[in-house]
PDB file of C-alpha atoms in Angstrom:
ATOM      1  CA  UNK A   1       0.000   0.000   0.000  1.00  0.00           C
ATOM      2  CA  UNK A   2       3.038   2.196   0.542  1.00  0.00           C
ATOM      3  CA  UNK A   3       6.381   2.588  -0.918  1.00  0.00           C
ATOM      4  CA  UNK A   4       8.832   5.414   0.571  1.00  0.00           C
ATOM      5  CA  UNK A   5      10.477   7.331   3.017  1.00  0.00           C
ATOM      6  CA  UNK A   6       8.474   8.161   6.668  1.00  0.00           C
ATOM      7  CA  UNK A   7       8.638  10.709   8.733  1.00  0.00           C
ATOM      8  CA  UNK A   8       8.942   7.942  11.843  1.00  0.00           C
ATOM      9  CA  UNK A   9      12.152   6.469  11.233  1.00  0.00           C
ATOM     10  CA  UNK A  10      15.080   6.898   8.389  1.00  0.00           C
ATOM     11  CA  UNK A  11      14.956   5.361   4.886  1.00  0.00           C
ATOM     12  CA  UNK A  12      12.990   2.981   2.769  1.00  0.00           C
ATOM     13  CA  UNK A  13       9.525   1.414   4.321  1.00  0.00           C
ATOM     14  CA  UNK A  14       6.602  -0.711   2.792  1.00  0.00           C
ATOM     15  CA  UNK A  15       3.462   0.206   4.520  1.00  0.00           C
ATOM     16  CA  UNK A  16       1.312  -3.315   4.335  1.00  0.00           C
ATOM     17  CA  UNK A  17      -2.284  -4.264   5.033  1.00  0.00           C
ATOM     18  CA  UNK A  18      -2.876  -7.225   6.902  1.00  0.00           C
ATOM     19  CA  UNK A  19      -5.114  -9.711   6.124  1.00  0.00           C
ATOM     20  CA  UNK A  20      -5.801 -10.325  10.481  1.00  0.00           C
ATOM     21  CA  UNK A  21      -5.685  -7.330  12.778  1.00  0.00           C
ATOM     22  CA  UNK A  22      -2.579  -8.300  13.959  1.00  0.00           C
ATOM     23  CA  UNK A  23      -0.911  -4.712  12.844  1.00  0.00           C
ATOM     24  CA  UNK A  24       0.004  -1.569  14.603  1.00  0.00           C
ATOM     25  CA  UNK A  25      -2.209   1.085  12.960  1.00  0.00           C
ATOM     26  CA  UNK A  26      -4.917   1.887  10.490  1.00  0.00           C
ATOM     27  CA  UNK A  27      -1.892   2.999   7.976  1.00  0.00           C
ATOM     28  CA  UNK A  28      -1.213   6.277   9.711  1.00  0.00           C
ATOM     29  CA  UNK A  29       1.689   6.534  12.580  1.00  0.00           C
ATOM     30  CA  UNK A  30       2.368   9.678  14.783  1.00  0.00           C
ATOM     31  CA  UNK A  31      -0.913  11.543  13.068  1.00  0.00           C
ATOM     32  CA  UNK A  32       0.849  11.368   9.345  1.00  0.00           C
ATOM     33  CA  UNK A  33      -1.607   8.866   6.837  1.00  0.00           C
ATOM     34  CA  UNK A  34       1.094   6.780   4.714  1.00  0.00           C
ATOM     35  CA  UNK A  35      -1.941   4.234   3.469  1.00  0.00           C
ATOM     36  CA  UNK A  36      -5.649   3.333   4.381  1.00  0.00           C
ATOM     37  CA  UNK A  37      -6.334   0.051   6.286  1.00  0.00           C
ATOM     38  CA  UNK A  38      -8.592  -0.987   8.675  1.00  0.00           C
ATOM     39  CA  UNK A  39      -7.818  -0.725  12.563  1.00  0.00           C
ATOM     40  CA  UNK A  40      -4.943  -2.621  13.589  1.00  0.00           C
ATOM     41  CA  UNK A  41      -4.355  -3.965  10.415  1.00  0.00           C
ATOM     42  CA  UNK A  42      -1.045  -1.923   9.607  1.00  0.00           C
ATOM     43  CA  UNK A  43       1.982  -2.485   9.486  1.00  0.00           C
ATOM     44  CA  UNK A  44       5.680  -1.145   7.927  1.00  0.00           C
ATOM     45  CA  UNK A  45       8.171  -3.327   7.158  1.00  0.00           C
ATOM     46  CA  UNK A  46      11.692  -2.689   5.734  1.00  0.00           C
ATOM     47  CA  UNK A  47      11.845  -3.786   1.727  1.00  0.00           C
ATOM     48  CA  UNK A  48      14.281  -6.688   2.458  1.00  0.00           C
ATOM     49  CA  UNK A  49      11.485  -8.364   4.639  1.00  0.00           C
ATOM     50  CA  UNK A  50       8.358  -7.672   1.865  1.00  0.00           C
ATOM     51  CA  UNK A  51       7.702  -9.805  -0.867  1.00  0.00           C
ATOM     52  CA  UNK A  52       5.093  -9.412  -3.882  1.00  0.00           C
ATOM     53  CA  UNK A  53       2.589 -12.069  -4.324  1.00  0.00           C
ATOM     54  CA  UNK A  54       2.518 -13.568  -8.049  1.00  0.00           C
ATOM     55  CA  UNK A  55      -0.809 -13.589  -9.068  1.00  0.00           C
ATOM     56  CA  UNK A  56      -1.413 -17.200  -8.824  1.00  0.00           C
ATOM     57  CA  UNK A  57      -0.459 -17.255  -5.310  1.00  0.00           C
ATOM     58  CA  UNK A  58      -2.494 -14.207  -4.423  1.00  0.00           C
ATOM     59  CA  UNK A  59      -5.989 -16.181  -6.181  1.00  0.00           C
ATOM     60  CA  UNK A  60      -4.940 -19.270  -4.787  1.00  0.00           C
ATOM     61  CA  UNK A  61      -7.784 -20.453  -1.682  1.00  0.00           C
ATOM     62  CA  UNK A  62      -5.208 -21.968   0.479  1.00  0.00           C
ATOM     63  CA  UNK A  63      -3.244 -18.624   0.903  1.00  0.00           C
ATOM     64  CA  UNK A  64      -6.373 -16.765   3.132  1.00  0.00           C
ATOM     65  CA  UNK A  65      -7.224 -20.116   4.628  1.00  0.00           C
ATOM     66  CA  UNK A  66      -3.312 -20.562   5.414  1.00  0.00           C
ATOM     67  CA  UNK A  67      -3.362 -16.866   6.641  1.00  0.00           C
ATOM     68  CA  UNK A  68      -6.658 -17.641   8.807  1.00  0.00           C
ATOM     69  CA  UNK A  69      -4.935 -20.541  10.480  1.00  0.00           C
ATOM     70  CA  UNK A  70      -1.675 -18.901  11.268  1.00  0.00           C
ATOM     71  CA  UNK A  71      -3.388 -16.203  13.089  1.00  0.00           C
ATOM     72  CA  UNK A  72      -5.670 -18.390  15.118  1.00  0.00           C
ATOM     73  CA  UNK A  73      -2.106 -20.510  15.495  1.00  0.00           C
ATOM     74  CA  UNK A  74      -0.656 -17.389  16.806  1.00  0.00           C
ATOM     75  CA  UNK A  75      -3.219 -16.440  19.114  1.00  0.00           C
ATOM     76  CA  UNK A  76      -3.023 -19.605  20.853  1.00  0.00           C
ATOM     77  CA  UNK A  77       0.375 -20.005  21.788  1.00  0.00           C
ATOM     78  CA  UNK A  78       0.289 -16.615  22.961  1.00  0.00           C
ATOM     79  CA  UNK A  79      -2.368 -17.052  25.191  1.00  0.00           C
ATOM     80  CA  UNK A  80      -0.194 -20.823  25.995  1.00  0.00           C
ATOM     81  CA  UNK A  81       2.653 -19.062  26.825  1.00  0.00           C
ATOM     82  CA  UNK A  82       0.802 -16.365  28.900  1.00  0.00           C
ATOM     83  CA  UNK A  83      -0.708 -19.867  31.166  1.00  0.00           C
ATOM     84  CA  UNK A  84       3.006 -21.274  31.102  1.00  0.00           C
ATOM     85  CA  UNK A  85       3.997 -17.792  32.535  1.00  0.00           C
ATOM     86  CA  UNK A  86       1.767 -17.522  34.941  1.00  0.00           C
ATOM     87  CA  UNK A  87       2.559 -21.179  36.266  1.00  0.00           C
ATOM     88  CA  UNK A  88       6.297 -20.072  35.977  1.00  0.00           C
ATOM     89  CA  UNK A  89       5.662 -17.275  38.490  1.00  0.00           C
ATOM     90  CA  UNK A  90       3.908 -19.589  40.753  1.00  0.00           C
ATOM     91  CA  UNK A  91       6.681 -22.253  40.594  1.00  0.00           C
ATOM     92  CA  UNK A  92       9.432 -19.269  41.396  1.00  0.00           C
ATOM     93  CA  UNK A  93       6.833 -17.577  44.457  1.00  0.00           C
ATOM     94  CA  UNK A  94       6.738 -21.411  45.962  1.00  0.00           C
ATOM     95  CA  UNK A  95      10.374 -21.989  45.730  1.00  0.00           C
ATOM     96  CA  UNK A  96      11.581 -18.662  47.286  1.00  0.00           C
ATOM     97  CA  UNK A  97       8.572 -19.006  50.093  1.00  0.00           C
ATOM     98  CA  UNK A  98       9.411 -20.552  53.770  1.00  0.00           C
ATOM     99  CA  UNK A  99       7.431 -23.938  53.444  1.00  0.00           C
ATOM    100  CA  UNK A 100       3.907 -24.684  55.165  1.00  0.00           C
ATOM    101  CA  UNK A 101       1.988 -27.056  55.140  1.00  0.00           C
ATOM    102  CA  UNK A 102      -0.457 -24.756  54.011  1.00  0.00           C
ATOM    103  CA  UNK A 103       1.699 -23.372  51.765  1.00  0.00           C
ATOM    104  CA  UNK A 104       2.211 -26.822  50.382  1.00  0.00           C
ATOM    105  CA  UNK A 105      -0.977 -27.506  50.069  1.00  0.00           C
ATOM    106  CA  UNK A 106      -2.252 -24.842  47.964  1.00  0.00           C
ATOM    107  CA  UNK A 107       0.528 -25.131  45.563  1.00  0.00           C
ATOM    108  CA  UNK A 108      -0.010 -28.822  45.525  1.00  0.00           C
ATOM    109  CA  UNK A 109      -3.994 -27.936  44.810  1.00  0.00           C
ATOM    110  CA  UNK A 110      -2.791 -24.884  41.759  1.00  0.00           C
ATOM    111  CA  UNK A 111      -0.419 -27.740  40.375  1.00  0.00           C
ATOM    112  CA  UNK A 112      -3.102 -30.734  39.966  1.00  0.00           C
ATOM    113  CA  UNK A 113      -5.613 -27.923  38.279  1.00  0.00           C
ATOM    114  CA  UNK A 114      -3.175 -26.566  35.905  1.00  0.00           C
ATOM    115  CA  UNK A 115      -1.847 -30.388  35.065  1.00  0.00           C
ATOM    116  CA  UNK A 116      -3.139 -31.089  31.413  1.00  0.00           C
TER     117      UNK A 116
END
């Protein structure tokens, strides 16, 4: 959608329009419009990381579907790594704790309900 220099950051950007909202913008950044997109759907990348779909590729069914999956892939091991996180913290807050029995017990009880 865009092609240039910015007035964000030094030389040469491509200003692209995502499929998923999983941009930065809606094609404008610091209150300058490079491109129109919807919300969260923007995003600039340097030339060396953009690439031009050939037109058989860009009809082709598999390449939304493919997109579609991806983001849904994404999404999920965010939110996976967000749980594994959170258990990480818990792990680190029972180790550095003095040790209960209650304290024991209600990391044994977070343990069994986070166990797959």
């Amino acid at each position: 959608r865009f092609v240039g220099e910015t007035a964000f950051s030094s030389g040469v950007w491509v200003g692209v329009a995502l499929d998923a909202a999983d941009g930065k913008h809606d094609g404008s950044v610091n209150g300058r419009r490079y491109f129109d997109c919807g919300a969260g759907r923007g995003v600039f990348v340097r030339p060396s990381q953009a690439a031009a779909l050939d037109a058989a590729c860009a009809t082709d069914h598999a390449v939304p579907l493919a997109a579609a999956l991806c983001h849904e892939h994404k999404h999920l091991l965010k939110d996976l790594m967000r749980t594994v996180e959170a258990q990480l913290r818990d792990v680190g807050a029972f180790e550095r704790a003095a040790v209960t029995p209650a304290a024991a017990a209600a990391y044994v009880d977070a343990a069994e309900a986070a166990a797959p």
